[in-house]
mmCIF file of C-alpha atoms and ligand atoms in Angstrom:
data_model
loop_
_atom_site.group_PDB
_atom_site.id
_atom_site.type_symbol
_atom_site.label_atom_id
_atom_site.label_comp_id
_atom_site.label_asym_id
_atom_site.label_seq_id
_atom_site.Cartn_x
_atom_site.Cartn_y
_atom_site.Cartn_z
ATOM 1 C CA UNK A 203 6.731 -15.607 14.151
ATOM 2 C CA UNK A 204 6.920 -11.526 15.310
ATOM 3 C CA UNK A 205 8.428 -9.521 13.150
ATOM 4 C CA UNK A 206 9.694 -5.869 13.966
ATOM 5 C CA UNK A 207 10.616 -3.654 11.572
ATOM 6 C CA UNK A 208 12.874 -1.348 12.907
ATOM 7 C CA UNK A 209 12.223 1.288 9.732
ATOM 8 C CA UNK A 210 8.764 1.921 11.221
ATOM 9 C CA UNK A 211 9.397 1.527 15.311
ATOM 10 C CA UNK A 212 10.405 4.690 16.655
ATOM 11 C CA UNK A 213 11.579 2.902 20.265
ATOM 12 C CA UNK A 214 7.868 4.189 21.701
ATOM 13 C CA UNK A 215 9.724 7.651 21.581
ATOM 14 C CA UNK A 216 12.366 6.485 23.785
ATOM 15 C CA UNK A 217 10.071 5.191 26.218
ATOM 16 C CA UNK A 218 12.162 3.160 29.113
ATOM 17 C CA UNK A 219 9.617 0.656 29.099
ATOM 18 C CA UNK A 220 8.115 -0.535 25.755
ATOM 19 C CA UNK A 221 4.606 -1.052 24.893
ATOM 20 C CA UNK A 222 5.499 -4.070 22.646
ATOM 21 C CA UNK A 223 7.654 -5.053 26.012
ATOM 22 C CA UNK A 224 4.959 -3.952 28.430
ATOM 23 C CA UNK A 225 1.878 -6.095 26.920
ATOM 24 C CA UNK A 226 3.712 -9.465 26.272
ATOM 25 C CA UNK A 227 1.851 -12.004 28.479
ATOM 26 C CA UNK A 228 4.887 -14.074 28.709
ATOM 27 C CA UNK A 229 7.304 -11.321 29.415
ATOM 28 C CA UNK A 230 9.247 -12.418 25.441
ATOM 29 C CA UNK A 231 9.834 -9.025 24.372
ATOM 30 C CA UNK A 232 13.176 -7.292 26.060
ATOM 31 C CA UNK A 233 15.015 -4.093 24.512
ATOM 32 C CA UNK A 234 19.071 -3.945 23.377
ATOM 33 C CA UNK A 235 20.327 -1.280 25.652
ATOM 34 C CA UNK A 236 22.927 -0.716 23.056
ATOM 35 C CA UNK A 237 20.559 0.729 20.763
ATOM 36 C CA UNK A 238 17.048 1.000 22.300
ATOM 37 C CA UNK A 239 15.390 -1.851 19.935
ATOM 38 C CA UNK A 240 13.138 -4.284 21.086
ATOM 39 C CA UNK A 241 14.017 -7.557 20.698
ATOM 40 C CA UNK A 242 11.876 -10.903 20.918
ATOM 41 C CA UNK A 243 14.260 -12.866 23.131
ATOM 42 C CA UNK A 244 12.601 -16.266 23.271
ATOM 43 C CA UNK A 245 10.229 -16.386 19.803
ATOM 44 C CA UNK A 246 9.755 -20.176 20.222
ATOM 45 C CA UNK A 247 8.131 -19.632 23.154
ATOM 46 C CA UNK A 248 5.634 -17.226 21.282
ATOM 47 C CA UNK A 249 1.782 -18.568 21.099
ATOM 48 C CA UNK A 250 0.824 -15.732 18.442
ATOM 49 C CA UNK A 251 -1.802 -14.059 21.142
ATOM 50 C CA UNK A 252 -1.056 -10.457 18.424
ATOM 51 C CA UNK A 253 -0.969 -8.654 21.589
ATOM 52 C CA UNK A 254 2.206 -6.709 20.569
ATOM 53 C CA UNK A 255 0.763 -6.633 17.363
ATOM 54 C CA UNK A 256 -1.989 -5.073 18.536
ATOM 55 C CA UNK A 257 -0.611 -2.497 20.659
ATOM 56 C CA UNK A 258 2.280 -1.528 18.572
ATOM 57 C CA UNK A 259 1.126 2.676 18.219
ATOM 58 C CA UNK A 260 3.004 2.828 14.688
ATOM 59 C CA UNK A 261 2.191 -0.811 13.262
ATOM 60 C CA UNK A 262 6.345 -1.620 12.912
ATOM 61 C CA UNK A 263 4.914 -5.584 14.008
ATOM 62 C CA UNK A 264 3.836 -8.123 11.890
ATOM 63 C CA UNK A 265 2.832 -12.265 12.669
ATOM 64 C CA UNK A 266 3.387 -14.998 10.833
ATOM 65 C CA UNK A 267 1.074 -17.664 12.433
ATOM 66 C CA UNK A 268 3.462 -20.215 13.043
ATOM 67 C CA UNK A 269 1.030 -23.308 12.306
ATOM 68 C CA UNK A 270 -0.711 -24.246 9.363
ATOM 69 C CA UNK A 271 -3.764 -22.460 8.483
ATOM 70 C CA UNK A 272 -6.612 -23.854 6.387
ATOM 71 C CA UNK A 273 -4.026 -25.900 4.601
ATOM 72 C CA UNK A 274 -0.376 -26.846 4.044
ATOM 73 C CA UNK A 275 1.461 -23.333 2.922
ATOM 74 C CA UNK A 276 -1.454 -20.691 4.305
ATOM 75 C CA UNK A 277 -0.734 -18.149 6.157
ATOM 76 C CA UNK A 278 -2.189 -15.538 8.042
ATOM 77 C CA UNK A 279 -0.274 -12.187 8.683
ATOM 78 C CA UNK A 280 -1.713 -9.101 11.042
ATOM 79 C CA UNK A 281 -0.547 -5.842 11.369
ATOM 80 C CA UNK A 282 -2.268 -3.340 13.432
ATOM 81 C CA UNK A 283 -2.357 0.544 13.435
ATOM 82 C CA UNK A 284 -4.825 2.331 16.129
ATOM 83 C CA UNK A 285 -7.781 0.563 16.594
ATOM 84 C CA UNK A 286 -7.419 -1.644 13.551
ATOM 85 C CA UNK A 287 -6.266 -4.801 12.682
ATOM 86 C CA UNK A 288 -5.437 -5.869 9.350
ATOM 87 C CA UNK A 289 -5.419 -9.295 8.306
ATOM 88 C CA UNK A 290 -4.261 -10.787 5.203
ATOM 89 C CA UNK A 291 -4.974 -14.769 4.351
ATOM 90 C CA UNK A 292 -2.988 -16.338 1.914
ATOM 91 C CA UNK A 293 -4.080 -19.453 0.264
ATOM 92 C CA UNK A 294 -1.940 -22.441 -0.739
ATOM 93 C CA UNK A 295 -3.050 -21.168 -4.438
ATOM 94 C CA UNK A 296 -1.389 -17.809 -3.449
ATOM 95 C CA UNK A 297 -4.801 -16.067 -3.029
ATOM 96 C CA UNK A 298 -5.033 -13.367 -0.743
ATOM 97 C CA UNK A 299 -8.140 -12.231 1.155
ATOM 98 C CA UNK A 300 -7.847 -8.958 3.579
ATOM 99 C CA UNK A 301 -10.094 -8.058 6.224
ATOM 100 C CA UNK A 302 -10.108 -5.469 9.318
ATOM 101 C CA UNK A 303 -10.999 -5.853 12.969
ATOM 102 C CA UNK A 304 -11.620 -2.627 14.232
ATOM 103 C CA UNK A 305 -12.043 -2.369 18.088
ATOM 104 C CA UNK A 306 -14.460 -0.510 19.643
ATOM 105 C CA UNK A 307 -13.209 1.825 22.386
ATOM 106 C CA UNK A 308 -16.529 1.681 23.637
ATOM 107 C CA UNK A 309 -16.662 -1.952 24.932
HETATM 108 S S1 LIG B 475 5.508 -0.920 20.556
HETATM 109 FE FE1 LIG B 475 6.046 -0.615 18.379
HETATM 110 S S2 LIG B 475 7.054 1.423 18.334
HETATM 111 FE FE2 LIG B 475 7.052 0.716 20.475
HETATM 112 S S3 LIG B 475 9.059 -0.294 20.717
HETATM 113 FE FE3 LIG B 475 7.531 -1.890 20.230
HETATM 114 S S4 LIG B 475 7.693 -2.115 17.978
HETATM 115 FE FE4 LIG B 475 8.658 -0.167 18.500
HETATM 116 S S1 LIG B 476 2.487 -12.408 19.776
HETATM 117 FE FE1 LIG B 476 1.955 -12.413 22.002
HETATM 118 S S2 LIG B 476 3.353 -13.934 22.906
HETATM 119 FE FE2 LIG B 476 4.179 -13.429 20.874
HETATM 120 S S3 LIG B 476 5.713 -11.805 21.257
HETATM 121 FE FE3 LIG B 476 3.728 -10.800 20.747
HETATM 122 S S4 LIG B 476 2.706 -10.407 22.719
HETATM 123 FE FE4 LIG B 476 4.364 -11.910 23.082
#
């Protein structure tokens, strides 16, 4: 499950096209013209590829795998700023383990 926060998005600057919008294989994310926001139009159809996650310049996205991880209850939640990728696990026994992905422009 994508969620935006609209606190943190700044519309891409006002940006006709969005870059959440733009990188969405499947074409999910569309924008409310009455108030520049994107929106995720069909979120069933989401398969939780963190593109938009990803490629969000301010982090305002966060995932909520929408299967079970590990175990009934995990969950696994990324939000991404720049090159990084943050990652937080969360047990059934409410333990939380963070780690980072950072990509390397080089590649
Ligand atoms: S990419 Fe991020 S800042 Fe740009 S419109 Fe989407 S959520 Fe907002
Ligand atoms: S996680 Fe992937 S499929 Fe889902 S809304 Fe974001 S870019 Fe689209």
């Amino acid at each position: 499950m994508v969620k935006i926060d609209y606190k943190v998005c700044n519309r891409c600057e006002g940006a006709r096209e969005k870059r959440c919008q733009r990188i969405c294989p499947g074409d999910l994310i569309g924008v409310n013209p009455e108030d520049d926001r994107p929106v995720v139009l069909y979120p069933e159809d989401c398969w939780a590829c963190t593109a938009c996650v990803k490629d969000c310049p301010v982090a305002a996205i966060t995932l909520k795998l929408p299967f079970q991880v590990l175990d009934k209850g995990a969950s696994l939640r990324a939000t991404a700023k720049g090159r990084k990728t943050s990652w937080v696990l969360e047990g059934t026994d409410g333990k939380k383990e963070e780690f980072e992905i950072i990509v390397d422009s080089r590649q």
